[in-house]
PDB file of C-alpha atoms in Angstrom:
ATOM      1  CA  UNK A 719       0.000   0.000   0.000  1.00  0.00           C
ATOM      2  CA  UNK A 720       1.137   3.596  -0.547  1.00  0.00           C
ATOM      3  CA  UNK A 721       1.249   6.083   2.263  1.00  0.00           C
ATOM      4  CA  UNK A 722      -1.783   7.931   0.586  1.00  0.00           C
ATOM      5  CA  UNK A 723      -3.957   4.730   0.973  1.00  0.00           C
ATOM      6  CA  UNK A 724      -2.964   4.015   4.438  1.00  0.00           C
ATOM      7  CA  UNK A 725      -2.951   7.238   5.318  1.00  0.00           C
ATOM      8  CA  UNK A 726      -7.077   7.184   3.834  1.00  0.00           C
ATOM      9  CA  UNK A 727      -7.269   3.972   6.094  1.00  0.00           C
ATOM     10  CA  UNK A 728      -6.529   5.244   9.167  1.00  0.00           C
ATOM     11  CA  UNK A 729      -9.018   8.680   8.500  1.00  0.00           C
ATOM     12  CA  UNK A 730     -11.438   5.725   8.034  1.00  0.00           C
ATOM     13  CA  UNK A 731     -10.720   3.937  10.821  1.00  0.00           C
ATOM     14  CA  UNK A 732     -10.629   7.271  12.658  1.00  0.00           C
ATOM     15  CA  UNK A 733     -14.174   7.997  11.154  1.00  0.00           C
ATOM     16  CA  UNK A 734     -15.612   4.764  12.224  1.00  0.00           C
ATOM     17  CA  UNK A 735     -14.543   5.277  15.695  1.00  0.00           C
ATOM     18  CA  UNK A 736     -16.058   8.241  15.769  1.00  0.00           C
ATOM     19  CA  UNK A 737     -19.569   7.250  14.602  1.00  0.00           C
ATOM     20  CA  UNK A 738     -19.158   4.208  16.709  1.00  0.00           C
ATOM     21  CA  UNK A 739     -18.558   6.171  19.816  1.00  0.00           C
ATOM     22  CA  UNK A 740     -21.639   8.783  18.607  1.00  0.00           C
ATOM     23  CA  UNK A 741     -24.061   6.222  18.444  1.00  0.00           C
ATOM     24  CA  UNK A 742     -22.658   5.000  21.897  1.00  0.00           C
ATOM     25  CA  UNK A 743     -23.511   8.182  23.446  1.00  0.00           C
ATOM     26  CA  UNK A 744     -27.166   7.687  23.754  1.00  0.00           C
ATOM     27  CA  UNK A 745     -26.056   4.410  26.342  1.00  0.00           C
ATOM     28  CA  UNK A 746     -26.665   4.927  30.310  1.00  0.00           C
ATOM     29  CA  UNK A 747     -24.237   4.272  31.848  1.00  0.00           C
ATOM     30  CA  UNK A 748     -25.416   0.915  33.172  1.00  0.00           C
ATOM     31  CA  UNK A 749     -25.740   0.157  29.144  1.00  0.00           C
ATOM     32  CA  UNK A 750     -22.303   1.642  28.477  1.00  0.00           C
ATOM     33  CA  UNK A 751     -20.713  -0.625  31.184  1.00  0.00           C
ATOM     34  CA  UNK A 752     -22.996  -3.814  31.157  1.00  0.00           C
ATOM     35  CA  UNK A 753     -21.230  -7.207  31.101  1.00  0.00           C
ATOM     36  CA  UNK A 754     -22.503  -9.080  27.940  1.00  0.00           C
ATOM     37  CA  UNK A 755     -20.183 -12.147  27.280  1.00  0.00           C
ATOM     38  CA  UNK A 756     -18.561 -10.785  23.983  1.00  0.00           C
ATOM     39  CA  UNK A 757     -14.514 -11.086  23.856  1.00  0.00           C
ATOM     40  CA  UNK A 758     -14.765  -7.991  26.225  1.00  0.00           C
ATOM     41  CA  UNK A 759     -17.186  -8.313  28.383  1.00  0.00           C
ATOM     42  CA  UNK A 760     -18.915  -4.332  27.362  1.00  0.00           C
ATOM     43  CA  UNK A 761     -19.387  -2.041  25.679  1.00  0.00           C
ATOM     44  CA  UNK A 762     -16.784  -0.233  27.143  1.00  0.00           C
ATOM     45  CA  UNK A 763     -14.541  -2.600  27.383  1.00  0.00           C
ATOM     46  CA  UNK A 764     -14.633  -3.288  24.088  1.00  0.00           C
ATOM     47  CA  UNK A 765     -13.452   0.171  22.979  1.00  0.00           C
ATOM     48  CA  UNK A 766     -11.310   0.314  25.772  1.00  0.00           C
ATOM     49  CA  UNK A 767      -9.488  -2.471  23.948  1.00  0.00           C
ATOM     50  CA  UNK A 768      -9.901  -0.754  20.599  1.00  0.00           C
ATOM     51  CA  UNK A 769      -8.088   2.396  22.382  1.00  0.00           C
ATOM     52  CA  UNK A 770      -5.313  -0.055  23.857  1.00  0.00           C
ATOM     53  CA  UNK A 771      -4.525  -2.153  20.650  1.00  0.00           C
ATOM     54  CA  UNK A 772      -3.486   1.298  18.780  1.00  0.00           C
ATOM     55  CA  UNK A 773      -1.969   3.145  21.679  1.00  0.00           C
ATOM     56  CA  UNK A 774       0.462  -0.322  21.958  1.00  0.00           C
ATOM     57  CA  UNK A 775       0.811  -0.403  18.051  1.00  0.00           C
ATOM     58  CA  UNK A 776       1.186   3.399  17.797  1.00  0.00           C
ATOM     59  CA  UNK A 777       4.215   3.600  20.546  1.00  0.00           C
ATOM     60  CA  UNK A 778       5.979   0.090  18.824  1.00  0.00           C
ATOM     61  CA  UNK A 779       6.139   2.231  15.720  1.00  0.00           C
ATOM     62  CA  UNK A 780       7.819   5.109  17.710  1.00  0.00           C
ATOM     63  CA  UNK A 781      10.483   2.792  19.071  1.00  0.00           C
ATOM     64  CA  UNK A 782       8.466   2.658  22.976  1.00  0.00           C
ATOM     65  CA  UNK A 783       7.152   0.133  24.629  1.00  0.00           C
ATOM     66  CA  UNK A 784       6.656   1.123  27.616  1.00  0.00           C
ATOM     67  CA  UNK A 785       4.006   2.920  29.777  1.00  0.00           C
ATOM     68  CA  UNK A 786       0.812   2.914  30.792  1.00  0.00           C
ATOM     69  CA  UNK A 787      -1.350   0.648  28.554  1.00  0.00           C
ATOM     70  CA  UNK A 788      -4.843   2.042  28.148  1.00  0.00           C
ATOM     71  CA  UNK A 789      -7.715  -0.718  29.791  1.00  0.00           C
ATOM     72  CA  UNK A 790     -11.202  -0.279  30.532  1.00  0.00           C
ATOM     73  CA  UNK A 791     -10.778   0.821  34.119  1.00  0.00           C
ATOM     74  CA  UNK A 792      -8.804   3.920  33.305  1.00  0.00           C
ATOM     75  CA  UNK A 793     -12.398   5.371  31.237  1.00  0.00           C
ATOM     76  CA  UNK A 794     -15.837   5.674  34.062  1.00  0.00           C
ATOM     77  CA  UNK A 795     -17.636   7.298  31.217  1.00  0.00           C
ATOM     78  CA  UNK A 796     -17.963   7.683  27.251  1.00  0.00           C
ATOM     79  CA  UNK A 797     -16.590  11.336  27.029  1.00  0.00           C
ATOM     80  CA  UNK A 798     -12.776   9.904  28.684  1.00  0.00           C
ATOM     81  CA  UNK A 799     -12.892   6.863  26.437  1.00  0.00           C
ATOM     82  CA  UNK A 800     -13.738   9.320  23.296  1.00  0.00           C
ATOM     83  CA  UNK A 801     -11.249  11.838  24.384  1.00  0.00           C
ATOM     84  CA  UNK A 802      -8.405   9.126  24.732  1.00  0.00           C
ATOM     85  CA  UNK A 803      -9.153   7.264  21.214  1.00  0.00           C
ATOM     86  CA  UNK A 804      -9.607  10.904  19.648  1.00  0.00           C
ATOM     87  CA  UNK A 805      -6.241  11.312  20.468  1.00  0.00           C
ATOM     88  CA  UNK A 806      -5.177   8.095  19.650  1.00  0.00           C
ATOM     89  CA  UNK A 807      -6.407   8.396  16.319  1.00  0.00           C
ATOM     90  CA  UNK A 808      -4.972  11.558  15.401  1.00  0.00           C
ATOM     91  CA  UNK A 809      -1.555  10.770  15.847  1.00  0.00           C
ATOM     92  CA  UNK A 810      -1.714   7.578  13.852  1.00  0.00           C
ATOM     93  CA  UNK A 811      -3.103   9.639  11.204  1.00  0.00           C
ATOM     94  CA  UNK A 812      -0.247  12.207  11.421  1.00  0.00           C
ATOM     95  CA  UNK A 813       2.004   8.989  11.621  1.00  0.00           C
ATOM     96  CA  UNK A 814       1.303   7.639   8.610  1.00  0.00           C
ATOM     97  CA  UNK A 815       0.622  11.153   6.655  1.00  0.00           C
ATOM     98  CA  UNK A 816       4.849  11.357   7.723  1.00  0.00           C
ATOM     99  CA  UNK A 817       5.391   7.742   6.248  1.00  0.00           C
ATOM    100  CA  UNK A 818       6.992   7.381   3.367  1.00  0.00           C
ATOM    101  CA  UNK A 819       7.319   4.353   0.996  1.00  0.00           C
ATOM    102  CA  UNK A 820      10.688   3.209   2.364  1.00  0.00           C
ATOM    103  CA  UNK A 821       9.289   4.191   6.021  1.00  0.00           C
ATOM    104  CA  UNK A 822       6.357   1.639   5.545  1.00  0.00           C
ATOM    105  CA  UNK A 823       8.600  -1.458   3.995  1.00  0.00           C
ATOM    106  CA  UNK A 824      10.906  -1.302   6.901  1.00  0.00           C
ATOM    107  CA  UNK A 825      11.029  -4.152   9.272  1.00  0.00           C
ATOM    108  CA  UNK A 826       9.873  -3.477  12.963  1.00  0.00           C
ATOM    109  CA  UNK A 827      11.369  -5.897  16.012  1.00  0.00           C
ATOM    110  CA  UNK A 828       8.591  -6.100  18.700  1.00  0.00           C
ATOM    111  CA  UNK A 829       7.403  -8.203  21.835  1.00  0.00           C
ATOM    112  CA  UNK A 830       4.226  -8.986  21.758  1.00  0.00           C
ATOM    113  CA  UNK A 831       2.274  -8.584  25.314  1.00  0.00           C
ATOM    114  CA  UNK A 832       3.476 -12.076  25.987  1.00  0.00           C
ATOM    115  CA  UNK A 833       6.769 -11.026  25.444  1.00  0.00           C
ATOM    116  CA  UNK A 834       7.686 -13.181  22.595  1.00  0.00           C
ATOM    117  CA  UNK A 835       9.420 -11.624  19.840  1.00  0.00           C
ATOM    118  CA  UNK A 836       8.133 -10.502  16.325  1.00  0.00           C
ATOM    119  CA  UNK A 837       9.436  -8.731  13.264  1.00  0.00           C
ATOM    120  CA  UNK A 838       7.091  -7.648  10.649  1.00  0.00           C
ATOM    121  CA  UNK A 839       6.859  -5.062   8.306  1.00  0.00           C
ATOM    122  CA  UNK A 840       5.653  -1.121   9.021  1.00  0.00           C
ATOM    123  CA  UNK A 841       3.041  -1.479   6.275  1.00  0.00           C
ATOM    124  CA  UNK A 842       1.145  -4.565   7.670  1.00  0.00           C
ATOM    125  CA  UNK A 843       1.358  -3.810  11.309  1.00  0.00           C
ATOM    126  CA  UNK A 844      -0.844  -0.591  10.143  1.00  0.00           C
ATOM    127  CA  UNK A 845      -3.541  -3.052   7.951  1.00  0.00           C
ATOM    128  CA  UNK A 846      -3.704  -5.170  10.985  1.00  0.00           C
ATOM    129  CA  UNK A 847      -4.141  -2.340  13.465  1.00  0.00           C
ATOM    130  CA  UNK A 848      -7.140  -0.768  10.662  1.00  0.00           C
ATOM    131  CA  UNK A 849      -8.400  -4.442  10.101  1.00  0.00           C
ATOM    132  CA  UNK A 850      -8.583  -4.838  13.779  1.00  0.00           C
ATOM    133  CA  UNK A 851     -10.349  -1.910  14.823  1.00  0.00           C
ATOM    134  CA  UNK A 852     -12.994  -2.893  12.507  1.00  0.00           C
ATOM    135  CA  UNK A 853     -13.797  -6.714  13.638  1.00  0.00           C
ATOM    136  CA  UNK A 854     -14.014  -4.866  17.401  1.00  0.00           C
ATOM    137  CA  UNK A 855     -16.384  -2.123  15.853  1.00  0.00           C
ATOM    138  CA  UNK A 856     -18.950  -4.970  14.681  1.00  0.00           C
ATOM    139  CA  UNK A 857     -18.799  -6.518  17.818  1.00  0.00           C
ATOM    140  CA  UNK A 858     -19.678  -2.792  19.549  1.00  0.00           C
ATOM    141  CA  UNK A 859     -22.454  -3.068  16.767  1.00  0.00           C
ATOM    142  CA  UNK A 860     -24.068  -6.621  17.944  1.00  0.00           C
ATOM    143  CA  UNK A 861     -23.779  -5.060  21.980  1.00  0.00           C
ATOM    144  CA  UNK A 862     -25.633  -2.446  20.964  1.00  0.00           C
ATOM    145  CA  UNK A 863     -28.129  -4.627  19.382  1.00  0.00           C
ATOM    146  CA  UNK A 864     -28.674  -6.667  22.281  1.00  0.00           C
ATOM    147  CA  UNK A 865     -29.066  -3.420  24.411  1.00  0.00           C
ATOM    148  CA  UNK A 866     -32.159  -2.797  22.624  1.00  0.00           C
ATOM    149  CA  UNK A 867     -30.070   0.012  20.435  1.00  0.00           C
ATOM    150  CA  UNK A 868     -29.287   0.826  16.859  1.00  0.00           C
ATOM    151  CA  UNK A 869     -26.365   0.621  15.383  1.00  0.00           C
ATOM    152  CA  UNK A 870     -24.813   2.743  12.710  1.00  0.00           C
ATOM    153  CA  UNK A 871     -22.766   1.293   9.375  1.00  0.00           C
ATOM    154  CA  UNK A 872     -19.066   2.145   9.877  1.00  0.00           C
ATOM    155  CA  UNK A 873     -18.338   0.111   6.135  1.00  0.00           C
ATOM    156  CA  UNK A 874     -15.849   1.382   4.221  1.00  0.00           C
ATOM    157  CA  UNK A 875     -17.450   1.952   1.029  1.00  0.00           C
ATOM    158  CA  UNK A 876     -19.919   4.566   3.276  1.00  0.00           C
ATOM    159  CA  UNK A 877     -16.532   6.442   4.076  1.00  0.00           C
ATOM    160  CA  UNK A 878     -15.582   6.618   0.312  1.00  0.00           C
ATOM    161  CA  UNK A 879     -19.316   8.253  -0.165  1.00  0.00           C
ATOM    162  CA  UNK A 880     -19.247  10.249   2.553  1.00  0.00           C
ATOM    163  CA  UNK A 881     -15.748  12.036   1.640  1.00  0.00           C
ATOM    164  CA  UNK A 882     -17.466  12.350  -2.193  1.00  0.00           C
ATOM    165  CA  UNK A 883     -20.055  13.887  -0.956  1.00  0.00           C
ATOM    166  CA  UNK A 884     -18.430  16.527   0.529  1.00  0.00           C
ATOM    167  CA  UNK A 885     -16.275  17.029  -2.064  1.00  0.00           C
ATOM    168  CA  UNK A 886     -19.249  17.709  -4.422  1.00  0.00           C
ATOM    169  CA  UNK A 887     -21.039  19.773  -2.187  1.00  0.00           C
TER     170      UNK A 887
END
């Protein structure tokens, strides 16, 4: 992939976040917070984990690996979980609007969280971080569902209309 394409990715996968997290807001709190037996056990744990999987990804591709992981604990409410992930998101976008070809094909040496040593290369660690986001996002979406909520679409293709929209109006 070229940096413009991941660099679209990750304004997606900032995009989806953010409508995921809108339609989240009309949760109570009991809602936001309720244990449902997914992979993470809420709603909020399961963007917690979102927020965690790119803050861990986004300081491995700055050469840190240590500090304070985000987890579901650290957010009592939708607004710090938003604010966190806001963040989160905009400085993988910068990151990859900086990347350049070469930057992307180079070869990053991690530890996973089990400690157990990887090596892969810039540009797939950023599809797996997008690709993950997503399969966590529909699993926010069937939560919701069994909450009694509605979800909204966070597909890629409604992304490429929404940006062509604009663009036309």
């Amino acid at each position: 992939m070229t940096p413009e394409q991941l660099c679209q990715l990750f304004e997606y996968n900032h995009w989806a976040n953010q409508r995921t997290l809108d339609t989240c807001a009309g949760l109570s709190e009991e809602h936001f917070k309720r244990e449902l037996g997914s992979s993470f056990s809420s709603v909020r744990d399961t963007l917690a984990h979102i927020c965690g999987a790119e803050w861990i990804w986004h300081e491995r591709l700055l050469g840190r690996s240590n500090g304070v992981r985000p987890t579901a604990s650290m957010f009592p409410d939708l607004p710090s979980l938003r604010a966190r992930l806001d963040e989160i998101d905009n400085q993988l976008v910068l990151y990859v609007s900086r990347s350049t070809p070469a930057d992307l094909e180079r070869s990053l040496e991690y530890k996973n969280l089990a400690g157990k040593d990887f090596s892969s290369p810039i540009w797939q660690i950023l599809q797996h971080l997008a690709n993950h986001g997503t399969y966590h996002r529909g699993q926010v979406v069937t939560m919701l569902r069994q909450l009694g909520g509605t979800a909204v679409s966070t597909d890629l293709i409604g992304f490429y209309r929404e940006r062509a929209s604009a663009a036309h109006s």
